[in-house]
Structure formats: C-alpha cells, structure tokens
Amino acid sequence: MSELWKLTSGDLHERFTSGAASAVEIVESHLDRADQVEAKIDAILTLDRDHVLAQAKALDAKREKGEPLGMLAGIPIGIKDNICTEGIKTTAGSRILESFVPPYNAHVIDKILAADGIIFAKTNLDEFAMGSSCENSAFKVTKNPWDLTRVPGGSSGGSAAAVAAGIVPLALGTDTGGSIRQPASFCGLVGMKPTYGRVSRYGALAFASSLDQIGPISKDVAGSARLLSVIAGKDPNDGTSIDQEVPDYREALEEEMFGLTLGLPKEYMSDSLPSSIREAVDDVVLTLEALGTSVRAIDLPHTEYAVATYYVVANSEASSNLARYDGMHYGHRTKAPIKNLAESFSRTRSEGFGDEVKRRIMTGTHALSSGYYDAYYLKALKVRRKIREDFETAFEDVDAVIAPTSPVTAFKIGEKIDDPLSMYLTDILTVAVNLAGLPALSLPVGFSGEGLPIGLQIIGQPFEEELLLTLAQGYQVETDHHKKWPQIP
Ligand code: GLN
C-alpha cells in the first residue's frame, strides 16, 4: 500500500474505483513521495496539502455514496504553472505573475475536475514556457531525476520531472515547439502534443498562439490516452479548438499496427546525432518491423529552416501576447517612483521579465516592425507553409513519421544557458511539428551509455492521435523502458 505512488494512472484508478484504495491513501502516498524527493528535484512551484486532501476526501465521499466516478477518479495530476487554476497561484514561472491567482480555471482544468481528477501540484517551467531546460524559471531550476546534475528538459520540465520521480503519475504540459515531447524524452516518459485545435487553449497563458497546445505527460502510453480523452474537444471559449468527435483514446491501444508504413526522415538522422540515439532508433525500427510495419527513408527537405522559422514566428507572437503584462490589470507593478504611465509600463516589465523573455520580446518586436516585417515575419510564414507541405507530401506515402525527439540526451545544468543559439538548436527535431500543426507523441526507447533516457517521436496527420497511440502501445508492450525508475540519491 505504501508504494501506491509507483502505480500507473490506470492502476490507481482501478484501485480507487474498486475500493481497494481510498483517494486519501493515494494522495498521502504521493505527498510522502513528494516529501522524499522534491527537495532534490525542485519540480513543484505550488503544492497545497490541505487542498489536495480536501479533494481526496470529497472523492472518497462521492464513491461512498455510490455516485458515478469519472475517468480520472483517484489520479493525482501535476499541472504546468502556465495553466490557470482558480484560486491557485499561476505564475508562468515569471516574477511578473509571482502572486497572480486566477479567478477562473482553464478549460482543461474544468474538464479534469469534471472527470474526478485530483489537482495535485503546479509544476515548474521555463518562464512563459520559453526554453528547453527549465533553467529560465524565475523561481528554481528543476533537476532531472535520472541525473540531478542535468536538466529535465523544457519548458514543461517540472511536469516531466514530477512524473519521472513518482510525485504524480500524470501531468499536463504545453508544447509550442517541443515543450512536452523534449522533457518527456529527457525524463524517460510518454508525452503527447495533440493536433493544433484538438485541445482548448482557453486559460493557458499564451506564448505563441498559432503553435501552443496543451497535452499529457505520463509514465506509460495508456496514461496519455486517458488524459487526452478527458481534455480534448471543442470549447466555445477557444475559437481555434475544433469541433470533431473525441474518441475514448484508450481504445486505440487495442488496435493492430500490422501493415502500416512509417517514414524515417533523412534530415532528422544527421551525422551529428550521438551514436546512442542513432542505435536506439535503429532498434525501434527493428522492433516495429517485427511487429508488421514497414519503415522507409523519407525527405523533409525544409527541415534545416525549421529552427529559424520557429523562432521568428514564436517570438513575434510572443511579443504581441506578452504586451498585456503591463502591471495595470494583474501581476507585478513597479514600486519605484514613476513620472508617467509609459515609465510605469517599462519599469514594471524590466523588473518582471527575465532575460530570455526580454530577448524574445525584442526579437519578436523587431521581426514585426515596419521595414522588417516582410523580411522576417512574412518570410517565416512562407517557409512555414513549405515545412507543412513537406509533411503533406510525406504522408502521401507513409502513415506516420518516426524520428528522434531530441538530437541530444539531457544536458548538464548550466551547459547551454549562456548560449541561447545552442539552446535553440536543440529544438531542431521538435519545432517543425508545431509549425505544421501536427500531432506527435514521444515515447521512451532506451538509455544512453550514461543511463540517460532516449525518446522517439511518432508524428501523424492532423487528428490521427489514435494511430500514434496504437503504434506507441504496440512498441511499449514489447519493451520495458517505461517500467524503470530513476534511483534518486
Ligand atoms: N524550446 C522551445 C522554445 O524555447 C519550445 C518551447 C515550448 O514548446 N513551449 O521556444
């Protein structure tokens, strides 16, 4: 019983609904686990024990009364701290929102609560989700549970580290350019970026609105399927959410992958890939072929422009989205003596934003300014179309694309933080998916010689999340990477 925290979300749900464990017992196990490891991992920004226990008690009472229980009943969930939670601080990892308590829930939070999920903790992130290592948080640097001297990835590094360390079995992240998949890969987890429009962004603090998506991070494929089934769907509060039926994604786990054709892009397997990642991908290909798929090399010729295109589009949108943090409506306001409104804005923003956010606002504003708009922003939109067309062409011949999630395994804390370009370049394998609006799932496929997890992503056509889950599950049942736990000293 004391090791309830080691169970998967599915097993916890089963224990709870069958009466084998109470919700209070479940959350107490996870609270104890947090007590053991959080001081070493620093994954969490807000954890209110009383609120967690109150939710658990309410659930136990509900079960006692014989009321129907939702799909997430009994499952503690970590929430990336850029997703609004009513009455619970939501900081986006930024000083500018250090004491911001939203008066409303994001759509996904309402959905989770309606499905009887337990909001367990708010997790650390790069400020406003801008980063690939969690080092851009204004509050703390999260450590990778597999090696505490290394980053957990970013920007959803707190969510990934919390799941990898067993503090929660499931978490939400956001993925604008890889922020769910890359931390999932660095921490040995499953992470899924849904199709753009599959999940409502209402209440997720906007970074780049044409790219942002909320999605699940979990220990196993079934966990992501379960959470996605709950959060997906049309929301009148998000005009970009699409009105398409939401299946029970868990059913996809039972489907056959036999006969599917998969493409492995040459551009994603460059010579500079470390041999551990290359070998892991080769092994996956063998496993998938043994399961009845055929894998062939494909071309995504505009891949080399993806990072540059992404950073123009994302930063341009960010510069506009972040204009709202002016100290007037909410968040930090300067206490310095000021002479006029303009000075109040600029002092507030200088004090409230960290260096990376300022860098993005400046480059984004520059790309949108008259005289440069055509050269940067408009050009980036044209290349974005080319990148999307690359995938469309590929999907004429293959059912899904497979590729490493990241060109590196978890790097050392401090290794790249002073060199933004080298940090940006680690996003080379994830950003094209966001530019093209496609769904992609990263899953654990092995470990490097240093014992660091390696992730592989499966990329699909719009709204083909089920196919990705089928493939991931088919691979997972043949392997045991997802069953391993890090030894946290
Ligand atoms: N690492 C990318 C960036 O810094 C992606 C971030 C994200 O997906 N939120 O912009």
Short mmCIF file of N, CA and C in Angstrom, two decimals, residues 104-175:
data_model
loop_
_atom_site.label_atom_id
_atom_site.label_comp_id
_atom_site.label_asym_id
_atom_site.label_seq_id
_atom_site.Cartn_x
_atom_site.Cartn_y
_atom_site.Cartn_z
N TYR A 104 -10.36 32.09 -12.51
CA TYR A 104 -11.07 31.08 -13.32
C TYR A 104 -10.13 29.94 -13.65
N ASN A 105 -10.74 28.81 -14.05
CA ASN A 105 -9.97 27.65 -14.48
C ASN A 105 -9.79 27.65 -15.98
N ALA A 106 -8.65 27.17 -16.43
CA ALA A 106 -8.51 26.83 -17.85
C ALA A 106 -9.55 25.75 -18.19
N HIS A 107 -9.92 25.70 -19.45
CA HIS A 107 -10.89 24.69 -19.89
C HIS A 107 -10.43 23.28 -19.50
N VAL A 108 -9.16 22.99 -19.69
CA VAL A 108 -8.67 21.63 -19.39
C VAL A 108 -8.78 21.31 -17.90
N ILE A 109 -8.66 22.32 -17.06
CA ILE A 109 -8.78 22.08 -15.61
C ILE A 109 -10.23 21.75 -15.27
N ASP A 110 -11.16 22.49 -15.84
CA ASP A 110 -12.57 22.16 -15.61
C ASP A 110 -12.87 20.74 -16.07
N LYS A 111 -12.30 20.36 -17.20
CA LYS A 111 -12.53 19.00 -17.72
C LYS A 111 -11.95 17.95 -16.76
N ILE A 112 -10.75 18.21 -16.26
CA ILE A 112 -10.11 17.26 -15.34
C ILE A 112 -10.94 17.12 -14.07
N LEU A 113 -11.41 18.24 -13.55
CA LEU A 113 -12.20 18.19 -12.32
C LEU A 113 -13.53 17.47 -12.57
N ALA A 114 -14.12 17.71 -13.74
CA ALA A 114 -15.40 17.05 -14.05
C ALA A 114 -15.20 15.53 -14.17
N ALA A 115 -13.97 15.12 -14.51
CA ALA A 115 -13.67 13.68 -14.63
C ALA A 115 -13.10 13.13 -13.32
N ASP A 116 -13.23 13.92 -12.24
CA ASP A 116 -12.81 13.49 -10.89
C ASP A 116 -11.29 13.36 -10.72
N GLY A 117 -10.52 14.03 -11.55
CA GLY A 117 -9.07 14.07 -11.35
C GLY A 117 -8.73 14.96 -10.16
N ILE A 118 -7.57 14.72 -9.58
CA ILE A 118 -7.13 15.49 -8.40
C ILE A 118 -6.02 16.45 -8.83
N ILE A 119 -6.27 17.75 -8.67
CA ILE A 119 -5.23 18.73 -8.98
C ILE A 119 -4.23 18.69 -7.84
N PHE A 120 -3.04 18.16 -8.13
CA PHE A 120 -2.09 17.85 -7.05
C PHE A 120 -1.07 18.96 -6.83
N ALA A 121 -0.54 19.50 -7.91
CA ALA A 121 0.52 20.50 -7.76
C ALA A 121 0.65 21.30 -9.04
N LYS A 122 1.21 22.51 -8.90
CA LYS A 122 1.57 23.30 -10.05
C LYS A 122 3.09 23.12 -10.27
N THR A 123 3.46 22.87 -11.50
CA THR A 123 4.84 22.46 -11.75
C THR A 123 5.67 23.54 -12.43
N ASN A 124 6.97 23.44 -12.20
CA ASN A 124 7.91 24.45 -12.68
C ASN A 124 8.06 24.42 -14.20
N LEU A 125 8.48 25.54 -14.75
CA LEU A 125 8.62 25.67 -16.20
C LEU A 125 9.59 26.80 -16.51
N ASP A 126 10.09 26.81 -17.72
CA ASP A 126 10.80 28.00 -18.19
C ASP A 126 9.81 29.15 -18.24
N GLU A 127 10.27 30.34 -17.89
CA GLU A 127 9.38 31.49 -17.83
C GLU A 127 8.55 31.62 -19.11
N PHE A 128 7.25 31.67 -18.94
CA PHE A 128 6.30 31.74 -20.07
C PHE A 128 6.53 30.63 -21.10
N ALA A 129 7.08 29.52 -20.65
CA ALA A 129 7.30 28.34 -21.50
C ALA A 129 8.37 28.58 -22.55
N MET A 130 9.24 29.57 -22.30
CA MET A 130 10.29 29.90 -23.27
C MET A 130 11.60 29.28 -22.82
N GLY A 131 11.90 28.11 -23.38
CA GLY A 131 13.16 27.49 -23.03
C GLY A 131 13.10 26.00 -23.26
N SER A 132 14.23 25.34 -23.09
CA SER A 132 14.34 23.91 -23.35
C SER A 132 15.00 23.19 -22.19
N SER A 133 15.08 23.85 -21.03
CA SER A 133 15.85 23.25 -19.94
C SER A 133 15.27 23.51 -18.56
N CYS A 134 14.24 24.33 -18.46
CA CYS A 134 13.67 24.72 -17.16
C CYS A 134 14.57 25.70 -16.41
N GLU A 135 15.71 26.05 -17.00
CA GLU A 135 16.61 26.98 -16.30
C GLU A 135 16.12 28.43 -16.39
N ASN A 136 15.16 28.68 -17.26
CA ASN A 136 14.64 30.05 -17.37
C ASN A 136 13.51 30.35 -16.39
N SER A 137 13.21 29.44 -15.49
CA SER A 137 12.22 29.75 -14.45
C SER A 137 12.79 30.84 -13.56
N ALA A 138 11.92 31.76 -13.14
CA ALA A 138 12.37 32.82 -12.22
C ALA A 138 12.55 32.26 -10.81
N PHE A 139 12.06 31.05 -10.54
CA PHE A 139 11.98 30.58 -9.16
C PHE A 139 12.96 29.47 -8.79
N LYS A 140 13.14 28.50 -9.66
CA LYS A 140 14.04 27.39 -9.33
C LYS A 140 14.44 26.65 -10.59
N VAL A 141 15.53 25.91 -10.48
CA VAL A 141 15.95 25.06 -11.59
C VAL A 141 15.58 23.63 -11.24
N THR A 142 14.72 23.03 -12.03
CA THR A 142 14.34 21.64 -11.81
C THR A 142 15.47 20.73 -12.26
N LYS A 143 15.67 19.64 -11.50
CA LYS A 143 16.73 18.69 -11.85
C LYS A 143 16.12 17.45 -12.49
N ASN A 144 16.89 16.81 -13.34
CA ASN A 144 16.44 15.57 -13.97
C ASN A 144 16.57 14.42 -12.97
N PRO A 145 15.47 13.72 -12.66
CA PRO A 145 15.54 12.64 -11.68
C PRO A 145 16.53 11.54 -12.05
N TRP A 146 16.85 11.41 -13.32
CA TRP A 146 17.80 10.37 -13.74
C TRP A 146 19.23 10.78 -13.47
N ASP A 147 19.47 12.07 -13.30
CA ASP A 147 20.82 12.58 -13.00
C ASP A 147 20.63 14.01 -12.53
N LEU A 148 20.82 14.22 -11.24
CA LEU A 148 20.45 15.52 -10.66
C LEU A 148 21.36 16.66 -11.13
N THR A 149 22.44 16.33 -11.84
CA THR A 149 23.29 17.41 -12.36
C THR A 149 22.83 17.85 -13.75
N ARG A 150 21.76 17.22 -14.23
CA ARG A 150 21.29 17.51 -15.60
C ARG A 150 19.90 18.13 -15.60
N VAL A 151 19.58 18.80 -16.72
CA VAL A 151 18.27 19.43 -16.86
C VAL A 151 17.21 18.37 -17.15
N PRO A 152 15.96 18.66 -16.80
CA PRO A 152 14.88 17.73 -17.12
C PRO A 152 14.31 18.00 -18.51
N GLY A 153 14.87 19.00 -19.20
CA GLY A 153 14.27 19.47 -20.44
C GLY A 153 13.28 20.57 -20.14
N GLY A 154 12.75 21.15 -21.21
CA GLY A 154 11.81 22.25 -21.01
C GLY A 154 10.96 22.47 -22.23
N SER A 155 9.97 23.25 -22.10
CA SER A 155 9.74 24.06 -20.92
C SER A 155 8.93 23.35 -19.84
N SER A 156 8.28 22.21 -20.17
CA SER A 156 7.46 21.54 -19.16
C SER A 156 8.32 20.64 -18.27
N GLY A 157 9.48 21.11 -17.87
CA GLY A 157 10.43 20.28 -17.13
C GLY A 157 9.94 19.88 -15.75
N GLY A 158 9.17 20.76 -15.10
CA GLY A 158 8.65 20.42 -13.77
C GLY A 158 7.64 19.29 -13.86
N SER A 159 6.77 19.35 -14.87
CA SER A 159 5.77 18.28 -15.05
C SER A 159 6.47 16.95 -15.32
N ALA A 160 7.46 16.97 -16.20
CA ALA A 160 8.15 15.73 -16.55
C ALA A 160 8.92 15.18 -15.36
N ALA A 161 9.65 16.05 -14.66
CA ALA A 161 10.44 15.58 -13.51
C ALA A 161 9.52 15.03 -12.43
N ALA A 162 8.37 15.66 -12.22
CA ALA A 162 7.43 15.19 -11.18
C ALA A 162 6.93 13.79 -11.53
N VAL A 163 6.63 13.54 -12.79
CA VAL A 163 6.16 12.21 -13.18
C VAL A 163 7.31 11.21 -13.08
N ALA A 164 8.49 11.59 -13.57
CA ALA A 164 9.63 10.67 -13.55
C ALA A 164 10.02 10.30 -12.12
N ALA A 165 9.82 11.24 -11.18
CA ALA A 165 10.21 10.98 -9.79
C ALA A 165 9.10 10.30 -9.00
N GLY A 166 7.93 10.11 -9.61
CA GLY A 166 6.84 9.42 -8.93
C GLY A 166 6.01 10.32 -8.03
N ILE A 167 6.15 11.64 -8.18
CA ILE A 167 5.34 12.54 -7.35
C ILE A 167 3.89 12.53 -7.85
N VAL A 168 3.72 12.45 -9.15
CA VAL A 168 2.39 12.28 -9.77
C VAL A 168 2.54 11.27 -10.91
N PRO A 169 1.47 10.54 -11.23
CA PRO A 169 1.54 9.61 -12.35
C PRO A 169 1.23 10.27 -13.69
N LEU A 170 0.61 11.44 -13.63
CA LEU A 170 0.18 12.14 -14.84
C LEU A 170 0.40 13.63 -14.67
N ALA A 171 0.65 14.30 -15.80
CA ALA A 171 0.79 15.76 -15.71
C ALA A 171 0.37 16.39 -17.03
N LEU A 172 0.07 17.68 -16.94
CA LEU A 172 -0.18 18.46 -18.16
C LEU A 172 1.04 19.30 -18.47
N GLY A 173 1.34 19.38 -19.75
CA GLY A 173 2.35 20.32 -20.22
C GLY A 173 1.76 21.15 -21.33
N THR A 174 2.58 22.07 -21.84
CA THR A 174 2.19 22.75 -23.09
C THR A 174 3.37 22.61 -24.04
N ASP A 175 3.04 22.57 -25.33
CA ASP A 175 4.05 22.31 -26.35
C ASP A 175 3.86 23.33 -27.47
#
